């Protein structure tokens, strides 16, 4: 009986030692979190294994994930997967349908971030126009006006100038035939007779004022219709036109006038662009061809292009993302208690089996020790 009690006692003691030893070993993976000192001396095995090697562990995990798990080949294979393409296509089409059905505008998205986009665009547009005017003026202020006008427009201006002389003569003729012209001629003749006295006034004895006016009108119309008069007027018009076209820009448009002009131009052009209208126009009306294209074959082409580009540059993208460092930083930010809880939740059964194995092995060892102790 004493032999059985001895063997059983040694089995129990061995089991307790083995189980408790494994339990302590598991706990020492995490505990203590910090080193412990007694009388100024650091106790061995403090801090625990994982806290002590945390930096190396997180670094190795980052390297393992990037080199063996999330490799460029894995990303590219996943991107090229038909199911991925299908999900992306469906997502894009749903988004475009939502934009169309709810009449989303650019302003809707701007309002969400509370940004004065319209004011900024108008201010930028005005400033850009002013800068362009200044740059153009500084670059061409010594150039002749003629050289600054596009050839097509210059030809149209010449055609209009060639019509000036006929238009002038036509207006003179219309004036002479008008009631106003007749009244002015009569007024001038009467004034002339009053100034010249009785000798000239005697003419009135043979001709009435109306006859004189008619005769003067006829002679004036004859003069105006002569080619000599036409050529003379045309020569003066062309001379003044060529003289004006030969002047440098800064003589026609001085710096002060330029500043006034650029302000007016910037205001007018900005008003003509009407930024407010385009910001509040539904996107499907602002870019109808884009919506039609994306609802058809555009989505597939767009996704194929994006996937191809990402796939070709995935190595560079991951390198610039510094994924290994990102994983390491995230692990380093974990609280040790949270990390311990996470590990235990994942491997709780295995850790319990390890503890149980310690009891079993300890019990078996105790059994053999008891047998040996009895027979030796």
mmCIF file of C-alpha atoms in Angstrom:
data_model
loop_
_atom_site.group_PDB
_atom_site.id
_atom_site.type_symbol
_atom_site.label_atom_id
_atom_site.label_comp_id
_atom_site.label_asym_id
_atom_site.label_seq_id
_atom_site.Cartn_x
_atom_site.Cartn_y
_atom_site.Cartn_z
ATOM 1 C CA UNK A 1 0.000 0.000 0.000
ATOM 2 C CA UNK A 2 2.824 2.372 0.844
ATOM 3 C CA UNK A 3 4.371 1.556 -2.554
ATOM 4 C CA UNK A 4 1.210 2.635 -4.372
ATOM 5 C CA UNK A 5 0.956 5.816 -2.305
ATOM 6 C CA UNK A 6 4.598 6.645 -3.111
ATOM 7 C CA UNK A 7 4.131 6.101 -6.825
ATOM 8 C CA UNK A 8 0.828 8.022 -6.856
ATOM 9 C CA UNK A 9 2.323 10.891 -4.844
ATOM 10 C CA UNK A 10 5.261 11.202 -7.220
ATOM 11 C CA UNK A 11 2.862 11.110 -10.199
ATOM 12 C CA UNK A 12 0.785 13.948 -8.685
ATOM 13 C CA UNK A 13 3.851 15.966 -7.807
ATOM 14 C CA UNK A 14 5.317 15.420 -11.290
ATOM 15 C CA UNK A 15 2.033 16.374 -12.954
ATOM 16 C CA UNK A 16 1.763 19.547 -10.878
ATOM 17 C CA UNK A 17 5.363 20.461 -11.594
ATOM 18 C CA UNK A 18 4.992 19.806 -15.353
ATOM 19 C CA UNK A 19 1.654 21.612 -15.710
ATOM 20 C CA UNK A 20 2.673 24.552 -13.554
ATOM 21 C CA UNK A 21 6.000 24.825 -15.358
ATOM 22 C CA UNK A 22 4.260 25.019 -18.763
ATOM 23 C CA UNK A 23 1.726 27.499 -17.383
ATOM 24 C CA UNK A 24 4.520 29.708 -16.068
ATOM 25 C CA UNK A 25 6.393 29.388 -19.385
ATOM 26 C CA UNK A 26 3.315 30.533 -21.307
ATOM 27 C CA UNK A 27 2.784 33.463 -18.962
ATOM 28 C CA UNK A 28 6.444 34.423 -19.273
ATOM 29 C CA UNK A 29 5.908 34.972 -22.976
ATOM 30 C CA UNK A 30 4.195 38.269 -22.054
ATOM 31 C CA UNK A 31 4.799 38.888 -18.354
ATOM 32 C CA UNK A 32 6.116 40.970 -16.902
ATOM 33 C CA UNK A 33 5.627 43.782 -19.395
ATOM 34 C CA UNK A 34 8.607 45.683 -17.988
ATOM 35 C CA UNK A 35 11.867 44.677 -16.341
ATOM 36 C CA UNK A 36 11.780 44.126 -12.581
ATOM 37 C CA UNK A 37 14.608 45.239 -10.310
ATOM 38 C CA UNK A 38 15.319 44.088 -6.765
ATOM 39 C CA UNK A 39 17.899 46.037 -4.765
ATOM 40 C CA UNK A 40 19.005 47.649 -8.017
ATOM 41 C CA UNK A 41 19.554 44.376 -9.827
ATOM 42 C CA UNK A 42 17.406 43.328 -12.779
ATOM 43 C CA UNK A 43 15.700 40.014 -12.276
ATOM 44 C CA UNK A 44 16.429 37.473 -15.029
ATOM 45 C CA UNK A 45 13.739 36.799 -17.630
ATOM 46 C CA UNK A 46 12.243 40.274 -17.142
ATOM 47 C CA UNK A 47 10.566 41.664 -19.120
ATOM 48 C CA UNK A 48 8.802 38.738 -20.795
ATOM 49 C CA UNK A 49 9.971 37.285 -24.094
ATOM 50 C CA UNK A 50 7.550 39.145 -26.380
ATOM 51 C CA UNK A 51 7.886 42.563 -24.639
ATOM 52 C CA UNK A 52 11.665 42.154 -24.708
ATOM 53 C CA UNK A 53 11.791 41.161 -28.380
ATOM 54 C CA UNK A 54 8.833 43.264 -29.465
ATOM 55 C CA UNK A 55 10.791 45.488 -31.849
ATOM 56 C CA UNK A 56 12.467 42.520 -33.562
ATOM 57 C CA UNK A 57 9.186 40.619 -33.684
ATOM 58 C CA UNK A 58 7.253 43.458 -35.353
ATOM 59 C CA UNK A 59 10.085 43.976 -37.836
ATOM 60 C CA UNK A 60 10.171 40.282 -38.767
ATOM 61 C CA UNK A 61 6.377 40.143 -39.093
ATOM 62 C CA UNK A 62 6.497 43.137 -41.459
ATOM 63 C CA UNK A 63 9.195 41.502 -43.569
ATOM 64 C CA UNK A 64 7.349 38.184 -43.627
ATOM 65 C CA UNK A 65 4.071 39.779 -44.737
ATOM 66 C CA UNK A 66 5.633 41.864 -47.519
ATOM 67 C CA UNK A 67 8.078 39.240 -48.768
ATOM 68 C CA UNK A 68 5.947 36.119 -48.531
ATOM 69 C CA UNK A 69 2.281 37.088 -48.122
ATOM 70 C CA UNK A 70 1.403 40.469 -49.680
ATOM 71 C CA UNK A 71 3.840 40.334 -52.588
ATOM 72 C CA UNK A 72 3.450 42.323 -55.834
ATOM 73 C CA UNK A 73 2.566 39.080 -57.585
ATOM 74 C CA UNK A 74 -0.269 38.423 -55.120
ATOM 75 C CA UNK A 75 -1.684 41.925 -55.586
ATOM 76 C CA UNK A 76 -1.427 41.697 -59.364
ATOM 77 C CA UNK A 77 -3.077 38.274 -59.415
ATOM 78 C CA UNK A 78 -5.923 39.556 -57.261
ATOM 79 C CA UNK A 79 -6.378 42.651 -59.438
ATOM 80 C CA UNK A 80 -6.541 40.577 -62.610
ATOM 81 C CA UNK A 81 -9.104 38.251 -61.090
ATOM 82 C CA UNK A 82 -12.394 38.396 -63.066
ATOM 83 C CA UNK A 83 -14.402 38.678 -59.851
ATOM 84 C CA UNK A 84 -12.420 41.786 -58.851
ATOM 85 C CA UNK A 85 -13.044 43.381 -62.244
ATOM 86 C CA UNK A 86 -16.733 42.540 -62.011
ATOM 87 C CA UNK A 87 -17.052 44.140 -58.569
ATOM 88 C CA UNK A 88 -15.236 47.268 -59.714
ATOM 89 C CA UNK A 89 -17.364 47.597 -62.846
ATOM 90 C CA UNK A 90 -20.573 47.218 -60.883
ATOM 91 C CA UNK A 91 -19.426 49.736 -58.274
ATOM 92 C CA UNK A 92 -18.523 52.371 -60.880
ATOM 93 C CA UNK A 93 -21.806 51.935 -62.757
ATOM 94 C CA UNK A 94 -23.799 52.239 -59.538
ATOM 95 C CA UNK A 95 -21.961 55.447 -58.663
ATOM 96 C CA UNK A 96 -22.612 56.972 -62.091
ATOM 97 C CA UNK A 97 -26.291 56.017 -61.893
ATOM 98 C CA UNK A 98 -26.508 57.671 -58.486
ATOM 99 C CA UNK A 99 -24.899 60.843 -59.842
ATOM 100 C CA UNK A 100 -27.433 60.918 -62.681
ATOM 101 C CA UNK A 101 -30.561 60.081 -60.675
ATOM 102 C CA UNK A 102 -29.853 62.556 -57.873
ATOM 103 C CA UNK A 103 -28.609 65.312 -60.221
ATOM 104 C CA UNK A 104 -25.395 65.774 -58.319
ATOM 105 C CA UNK A 105 -23.398 68.886 -59.191
ATOM 106 C CA UNK A 106 -19.855 69.947 -58.462
ATOM 107 C CA UNK A 107 -21.263 72.410 -55.942
ATOM 108 C CA UNK A 108 -22.886 69.541 -53.995
ATOM 109 C CA UNK A 109 -19.477 68.046 -53.318
ATOM 110 C CA UNK A 110 -17.919 71.443 -52.612
ATOM 111 C CA UNK A 111 -20.601 72.232 -50.015
ATOM 112 C CA UNK A 112 -19.645 69.113 -48.079
ATOM 113 C CA UNK A 113 -16.162 70.500 -47.414
ATOM 114 C CA UNK A 114 -17.413 74.083 -46.963
ATOM 115 C CA UNK A 115 -14.941 75.532 -49.435
ATOM 116 C CA UNK A 116 -15.635 78.793 -51.388
ATOM 117 C CA UNK A 117 -14.718 77.226 -54.724
ATOM 118 C CA UNK A 118 -16.744 79.655 -56.858
ATOM 119 C CA UNK A 119 -15.082 82.717 -55.324
ATOM 120 C CA UNK A 120 -11.662 81.102 -55.621
ATOM 121 C CA UNK A 121 -12.214 80.164 -59.274
ATOM 122 C CA UNK A 122 -13.488 83.627 -60.183
ATOM 123 C CA UNK A 123 -10.577 85.289 -58.403
ATOM 124 C CA UNK A 124 -8.080 82.912 -60.017
ATOM 125 C CA UNK A 125 -9.639 83.418 -63.447
ATOM 126 C CA UNK A 126 -9.512 87.202 -63.145
ATOM 127 C CA UNK A 127 -5.940 87.142 -61.907
ATOM 128 C CA UNK A 128 -4.895 84.769 -64.678
ATOM 129 C CA UNK A 129 -6.469 86.966 -67.360
ATOM 130 C CA UNK A 130 -4.778 90.065 -65.930
ATOM 131 C CA UNK A 131 -1.419 88.317 -65.844
ATOM 132 C CA UNK A 132 -1.851 87.163 -69.436
ATOM 133 C CA UNK A 133 -2.712 90.702 -70.533
ATOM 134 C CA UNK A 134 0.350 92.061 -68.718
ATOM 135 C CA UNK A 135 2.601 89.398 -70.238
ATOM 136 C CA UNK A 136 1.266 90.015 -73.720
ATOM 137 C CA UNK A 137 1.573 93.785 -73.343
ATOM 138 C CA UNK A 138 5.156 93.624 -72.036
ATOM 139 C CA UNK A 139 6.166 91.258 -74.827
ATOM 140 C CA UNK A 140 4.581 93.251 -77.679
ATOM 141 C CA UNK A 141 4.333 96.872 -76.561
ATOM 142 C CA UNK A 142 6.956 97.933 -79.129
ATOM 143 C CA UNK A 143 5.388 95.921 -81.976
ATOM 144 C CA UNK A 144 3.272 97.558 -84.649
ATOM 145 C CA UNK A 145 -0.471 97.102 -84.346
ATOM 146 C CA UNK A 146 -0.552 95.501 -87.787
ATOM 147 C CA UNK A 147 1.820 92.703 -86.727
ATOM 148 C CA UNK A 148 -0.317 91.846 -83.690
ATOM 149 C CA UNK A 149 -3.512 91.232 -85.629
ATOM 150 C CA UNK A 150 -4.044 87.706 -87.009
ATOM 151 C CA UNK A 151 -3.887 87.617 -90.802
ATOM 152 C CA UNK A 152 -7.459 86.417 -91.200
ATOM 153 C CA UNK A 153 -8.803 89.238 -89.026
ATOM 154 C CA UNK A 154 -6.459 91.747 -90.703
ATOM 155 C CA UNK A 155 -7.922 90.879 -94.093
ATOM 156 C CA UNK A 156 -11.440 91.392 -92.767
ATOM 157 C CA UNK A 157 -10.453 94.788 -91.342
ATOM 158 C CA UNK A 158 -8.963 95.801 -94.709
ATOM 159 C CA UNK A 159 -12.188 94.804 -96.404
ATOM 160 C CA UNK A 160 -14.134 96.967 -93.985
ATOM 161 C CA UNK A 161 -11.736 99.908 -94.472
ATOM 162 C CA UNK A 162 -12.199 99.655 -98.257
ATOM 163 C CA UNK A 163 -15.901 100.164 -97.664
ATOM 164 C CA UNK A 164 -15.381 103.370 -95.677
ATOM 165 C CA UNK A 165 -15.088 105.739 -98.663
ATOM 166 C CA UNK A 166 -18.197 104.459 -100.483
ATOM 167 C CA UNK A 167 -20.069 104.555 -97.168
ATOM 168 C CA UNK A 168 -18.991 108.161 -96.533
ATOM 169 C CA UNK A 169 -20.062 109.272 -100.029
ATOM 170 C CA UNK A 170 -23.336 107.375 -99.673
ATOM 171 C CA UNK A 171 -24.066 109.051 -96.342
ATOM 172 C CA UNK A 172 -23.289 112.491 -97.847
ATOM 173 C CA UNK A 173 -25.657 111.799 -100.731
ATOM 174 C CA UNK A 174 -28.366 110.624 -98.334
ATOM 175 C CA UNK A 175 -27.845 113.762 -96.298
ATOM 176 C CA UNK A 176 -28.162 116.029 -99.355
ATOM 177 C CA UNK A 177 -31.399 114.300 -100.337
ATOM 178 C CA UNK A 178 -32.831 114.436 -96.836
ATOM 179 C CA UNK A 179 -35.103 117.112 -95.446
ATOM 180 C CA UNK A 180 -32.485 117.995 -92.879
ATOM 181 C CA UNK A 181 -29.856 118.471 -95.600
ATOM 182 C CA UNK A 182 -32.167 120.749 -97.589
ATOM 183 C CA UNK A 183 -32.932 122.852 -94.513
ATOM 184 C CA UNK A 184 -29.212 123.199 -93.675
ATOM 185 C CA UNK A 185 -28.355 124.249 -97.253
ATOM 186 C CA UNK A 186 -31.184 126.767 -97.298
ATOM 187 C CA UNK A 187 -30.066 128.138 -93.939
ATOM 188 C CA UNK A 188 -26.479 128.538 -95.172
ATOM 189 C CA UNK A 189 -27.591 130.249 -98.421
ATOM 190 C CA UNK A 190 -29.783 132.719 -96.539
ATOM 191 C CA UNK A 191 -26.934 133.455 -94.157
ATOM 192 C CA UNK A 192 -24.604 133.932 -97.137
ATOM 193 C CA UNK A 193 -26.997 136.419 -98.782
ATOM 194 C CA UNK A 194 -27.332 138.372 -95.567
ATOM 195 C CA UNK A 195 -23.547 138.669 -95.262
ATOM 196 C CA UNK A 196 -22.940 139.733 -98.891
ATOM 197 C CA UNK A 197 -25.425 142.569 -99.024
ATOM 198 C CA UNK A 198 -27.649 143.942 -101.780
ATOM 199 C CA UNK A 199 -25.497 143.000 -104.766
ATOM 200 C CA UNK A 200 -25.733 139.322 -104.015
ATOM 201 C CA UNK A 201 -29.289 139.765 -102.904
ATOM 202 C CA UNK A 202 -30.219 140.867 -106.415
ATOM 203 C CA UNK A 203 -29.802 137.258 -107.509
ATOM 204 C CA UNK A 204 -32.985 136.555 -105.637
ATOM 205 C CA UNK A 205 -34.818 138.674 -108.163
ATOM 206 C CA UNK A 206 -34.140 136.051 -110.834
ATOM 207 C CA UNK A 207 -34.146 132.868 -108.696
ATOM 208 C CA UNK A 208 -36.093 131.847 -105.651
ATOM 209 C CA UNK A 209 -34.393 130.393 -102.569
ATOM 210 C CA UNK A 210 -35.864 127.020 -103.426
ATOM 211 C CA UNK A 211 -34.328 127.127 -106.907
ATOM 212 C CA UNK A 212 -30.965 128.090 -105.513
ATOM 213 C CA UNK A 213 -31.116 125.290 -102.913
ATOM 214 C CA UNK A 214 -32.035 122.749 -105.574
ATOM 215 C CA UNK A 215 -29.230 123.947 -107.812
ATOM 216 C CA UNK A 216 -26.686 123.787 -104.964
ATOM 217 C CA UNK A 217 -27.861 120.296 -103.981
ATOM 218 C CA UNK A 218 -27.498 119.123 -107.553
ATOM 219 C CA UNK A 219 -24.001 120.544 -107.895
ATOM 220 C CA UNK A 220 -22.922 119.125 -104.554
ATOM 221 C CA UNK A 221 -24.200 115.678 -105.559
ATOM 222 C CA UNK A 222 -22.313 115.961 -108.840
ATOM 223 C CA UNK A 223 -19.139 116.857 -106.965
ATOM 224 C CA UNK A 224 -19.564 113.978 -104.532
ATOM 225 C CA UNK A 225 -20.091 111.501 -107.357
ATOM 226 C CA UNK A 226 -16.868 112.425 -109.135
ATOM 227 C CA UNK A 227 -14.054 109.852 -109.100
ATOM 228 C CA UNK A 228 -11.582 112.574 -108.133
ATOM 229 C CA UNK A 229 -13.409 113.241 -104.882
ATOM 230 C CA UNK A 230 -13.771 109.528 -104.227
ATOM 231 C CA UNK A 231 -10.049 108.931 -104.781
ATOM 232 C CA UNK A 232 -9.147 111.889 -102.581
ATOM 233 C CA UNK A 233 -11.255 110.658 -99.674
ATOM 234 C CA UNK A 234 -10.062 107.105 -100.168
ATOM 235 C CA UNK A 235 -6.440 108.264 -100.123
ATOM 236 C CA UNK A 236 -6.947 110.094 -96.827
ATOM 237 C CA UNK A 237 -8.729 107.118 -95.272
ATOM 238 C CA UNK A 238 -6.023 104.660 -96.341
ATOM 239 C CA UNK A 239 -3.240 107.006 -95.227
ATOM 240 C CA UNK A 240 -4.720 107.427 -91.761
ATOM 241 C CA UNK A 241 -5.456 103.715 -91.543
ATOM 242 C CA UNK A 242 -1.893 102.712 -92.451
ATOM 243 C CA UNK A 243 -0.477 105.347 -90.119
ATOM 244 C CA UNK A 244 -2.554 103.982 -87.246
ATOM 245 C CA UNK A 245 -1.638 100.371 -88.080
ATOM 246 C CA UNK A 246 2.071 101.284 -88.065
ATOM 247 C CA UNK A 247 2.006 102.696 -84.554
ATOM 248 C CA UNK A 248 3.482 100.627 -81.688
ATOM 249 C CA UNK A 249 1.084 99.096 -79.201
ATOM 250 C CA UNK A 250 2.178 101.265 -76.263
ATOM 251 C CA UNK A 251 1.399 104.419 -78.256
ATOM 252 C CA UNK A 252 -2.147 103.324 -78.901
ATOM 253 C CA UNK A 253 -2.603 101.612 -75.546
ATOM 254 C CA UNK A 254 -0.666 103.372 -72.795
ATOM 255 C CA UNK A 255 0.179 101.649 -69.534
ATOM 256 C CA UNK A 256 -2.661 103.399 -67.677
ATOM 257 C CA UNK A 257 -5.151 102.490 -70.371
ATOM 258 C CA UNK A 258 -3.829 98.950 -70.349
ATOM 259 C CA UNK A 259 -4.486 98.641 -66.599
ATOM 260 C CA UNK A 260 -8.022 99.901 -67.096
ATOM 261 C CA UNK A 261 -8.522 97.607 -70.073
ATOM 262 C CA UNK A 262 -7.278 94.472 -68.326
ATOM 263 C CA UNK A 263 -9.660 95.078 -65.424
ATOM 264 C CA UNK A 264 -12.592 95.444 -67.804
ATOM 265 C CA UNK A 265 -11.469 92.434 -69.863
ATOM 266 C CA UNK A 266 -11.042 90.214 -66.796
ATOM 267 C CA UNK A 267 -14.460 91.213 -65.458
ATOM 268 C CA UNK A 268 -16.192 90.657 -68.789
ATOM 269 C CA UNK A 269 -14.522 87.332 -69.547
ATOM 270 C CA UNK A 270 -15.124 86.014 -66.028
ATOM 271 C CA UNK A 271 -18.759 87.032 -66.296
ATOM 272 C CA UNK A 272 -19.005 85.358 -69.704
ATOM 273 C CA UNK A 273 -17.509 82.112 -68.409
ATOM 274 C CA UNK A 274 -20.180 82.035 -65.666
ATOM 275 C CA UNK A 275 -18.497 79.717 -63.170
ATOM 276 C CA UNK A 276 -21.643 79.651 -61.009
ATOM 277 C CA UNK A 277 -23.637 78.099 -63.853
ATOM 278 C CA UNK A 278 -21.195 75.248 -64.432
ATOM 279 C CA UNK A 279 -20.712 74.505 -60.728
ATOM 280 C CA UNK A 280 -24.478 74.102 -60.292
ATOM 281 C CA UNK A 281 -25.115 72.212 -63.530
ATOM 282 C CA UNK A 282 -25.845 68.475 -62.980
ATOM 283 C CA UNK A 283 -22.790 66.423 -63.819
ATOM 284 C CA UNK A 284 -24.653 64.337 -66.390
ATOM 285 C CA UNK A 285 -25.556 67.576 -68.216
ATOM 286 C CA UNK A 286 -22.107 69.056 -67.761
ATOM 287 C CA UNK A 287 -20.428 66.001 -69.282
ATOM 288 C CA UNK A 288 -23.157 63.935 -71.022
ATOM 289 C CA UNK A 289 -20.727 62.145 -73.317
ATOM 290 C CA UNK A 290 -18.716 60.925 -70.325
ATOM 291 C CA UNK A 291 -21.812 59.413 -68.701
ATOM 292 C CA UNK A 292 -22.874 57.747 -71.945
ATOM 293 C CA UNK A 293 -19.387 56.375 -72.436
ATOM 294 C CA UNK A 294 -19.041 55.108 -68.852
ATOM 295 C CA UNK A 295 -22.459 53.443 -68.942
ATOM 296 C CA UNK A 296 -21.333 51.495 -72.005
ATOM 297 C CA UNK A 297 -17.918 50.115 -72.775
ATOM 298 C CA UNK A 298 -16.138 52.949 -71.005
ATOM 299 C CA UNK A 299 -16.288 51.352 -67.575
ATOM 300 C CA UNK A 300 -14.620 48.140 -68.741
ATOM 301 C CA UNK A 301 -11.925 50.035 -70.626
ATOM 302 C CA UNK A 302 -11.302 52.339 -67.688
ATOM 303 C CA UNK A 303 -10.956 49.449 -65.229
ATOM 304 C CA UNK A 304 -8.715 47.495 -67.591
ATOM 305 C CA UNK A 305 -6.508 50.542 -67.971
ATOM 306 C CA UNK A 306 -6.358 51.204 -64.212
ATOM 307 C CA UNK A 307 -5.700 47.552 -63.352
ATOM 308 C CA UNK A 308 -2.994 47.323 -65.993
ATOM 309 C CA UNK A 309 -1.286 50.468 -64.739
ATOM 310 C CA UNK A 310 -1.517 49.414 -61.092
ATOM 311 C CA UNK A 311 -0.296 45.929 -61.952
ATOM 312 C CA UNK A 312 2.680 47.306 -63.886
ATOM 313 C CA UNK A 313 3.605 49.633 -61.057
ATOM 314 C CA UNK A 314 2.551 47.612 -58.023
ATOM 315 C CA UNK A 315 6.142 46.979 -56.948
ATOM 316 C CA UNK A 316 6.880 50.695 -56.965
ATOM 317 C CA UNK A 317 3.593 51.458 -55.201
ATOM 318 C CA UNK A 318 4.267 48.982 -52.402
ATOM 319 C CA UNK A 319 7.836 50.216 -52.102
ATOM 320 C CA UNK A 320 6.702 53.811 -51.723
ATOM 321 C CA UNK A 321 3.978 52.749 -49.293
ATOM 322 C CA UNK A 322 6.702 51.155 -47.153
ATOM 323 C CA UNK A 323 4.287 48.398 -46.227
ATOM 324 C CA UNK A 324 6.763 46.578 -43.992
ATOM 325 C CA UNK A 325 7.350 49.728 -41.934
ATOM 326 C CA UNK A 326 3.593 50.350 -41.818
ATOM 327 C CA UNK A 327 2.950 46.851 -40.409
ATOM 328 C CA UNK A 328 5.789 47.243 -37.914
ATOM 329 C CA UNK A 329 4.446 50.614 -36.719
ATOM 330 C CA UNK A 330 0.952 49.198 -36.292
ATOM 331 C CA UNK A 331 2.237 46.244 -34.243
ATOM 332 C CA UNK A 332 4.399 48.561 -32.123
ATOM 333 C CA UNK A 333 1.330 50.665 -31.332
ATOM 334 C CA UNK A 334 -0.535 47.700 -29.878
ATOM 335 C CA UNK A 335 -0.798 47.647 -26.117
ATOM 336 C CA UNK A 336 0.936 44.555 -24.777
ATOM 337 C CA UNK A 337 -2.195 43.575 -22.900
ATOM 338 C CA UNK A 338 -4.184 43.829 -26.137
ATOM 339 C CA UNK A 339 -1.550 41.832 -28.017
ATOM 340 C CA UNK A 340 -1.592 39.167 -25.301
ATOM 341 C CA UNK A 341 -5.378 38.978 -25.389
ATOM 342 C CA UNK A 342 -5.284 38.682 -29.171
ATOM 343 C CA UNK A 343 -2.760 35.821 -29.099
ATOM 344 C CA UNK A 344 -4.663 33.997 -26.358
ATOM 345 C CA UNK A 345 -7.970 34.346 -28.240
ATOM 346 C CA UNK A 346 -6.371 32.882 -31.355
ATOM 347 C CA UNK A 347 -4.489 30.026 -29.695
ATOM 348 C CA UNK A 348 -6.446 29.471 -26.497
ATOM 349 C CA UNK A 349 -7.074 25.779 -27.184
ATOM 350 C CA UNK A 350 -3.448 25.105 -28.099
ATOM 351 C CA UNK A 351 -2.169 26.865 -24.962
ATOM 352 C CA UNK A 352 -4.533 24.838 -22.803
ATOM 353 C CA UNK A 353 -3.332 21.673 -24.502
ATOM 354 C CA UNK A 354 0.280 22.659 -23.819
ATOM 355 C CA UNK A 355 -0.559 23.152 -20.119
ATOM 356 C CA UNK A 356 -2.440 19.853 -20.063
ATOM 357 C CA UNK A 357 0.482 18.163 -21.816
ATOM 358 C CA UNK A 358 2.714 19.467 -19.028
ATOM 359 C CA UNK A 359 0.485 17.771 -16.469
ATOM 360 C CA UNK A 360 0.450 14.506 -18.428
ATOM 361 C CA UNK A 361 4.195 14.423 -19.094
ATOM 362 C CA UNK A 362 4.905 15.447 -15.506
ATOM 363 C CA UNK A 363 2.625 12.661 -14.263
ATOM 364 C CA UNK A 364 4.309 10.076 -16.552
ATOM 365 C CA UNK A 365 7.760 11.217 -15.430
ATOM 366 C CA UNK A 366 6.606 11.032 -11.777
ATOM 367 C CA UNK A 367 5.324 7.486 -12.416
ATOM 368 C CA UNK A 368 8.668 6.322 -13.779
ATOM 369 C CA UNK A 369 10.518 8.080 -10.975
ATOM 370 C CA UNK A 370 8.319 6.304 -8.386
ATOM 371 C CA UNK A 371 8.906 2.896 -9.985
ATOM 372 C CA UNK A 372 12.645 3.508 -10.186
ATOM 373 C CA UNK A 373 12.748 4.731 -6.565
ATOM 374 C CA UNK A 374 11.069 1.522 -5.372
ATOM 375 C CA UNK A 375 13.246 -0.938 -7.224
ATOM 376 C CA UNK A 376 16.601 0.847 -6.878
#
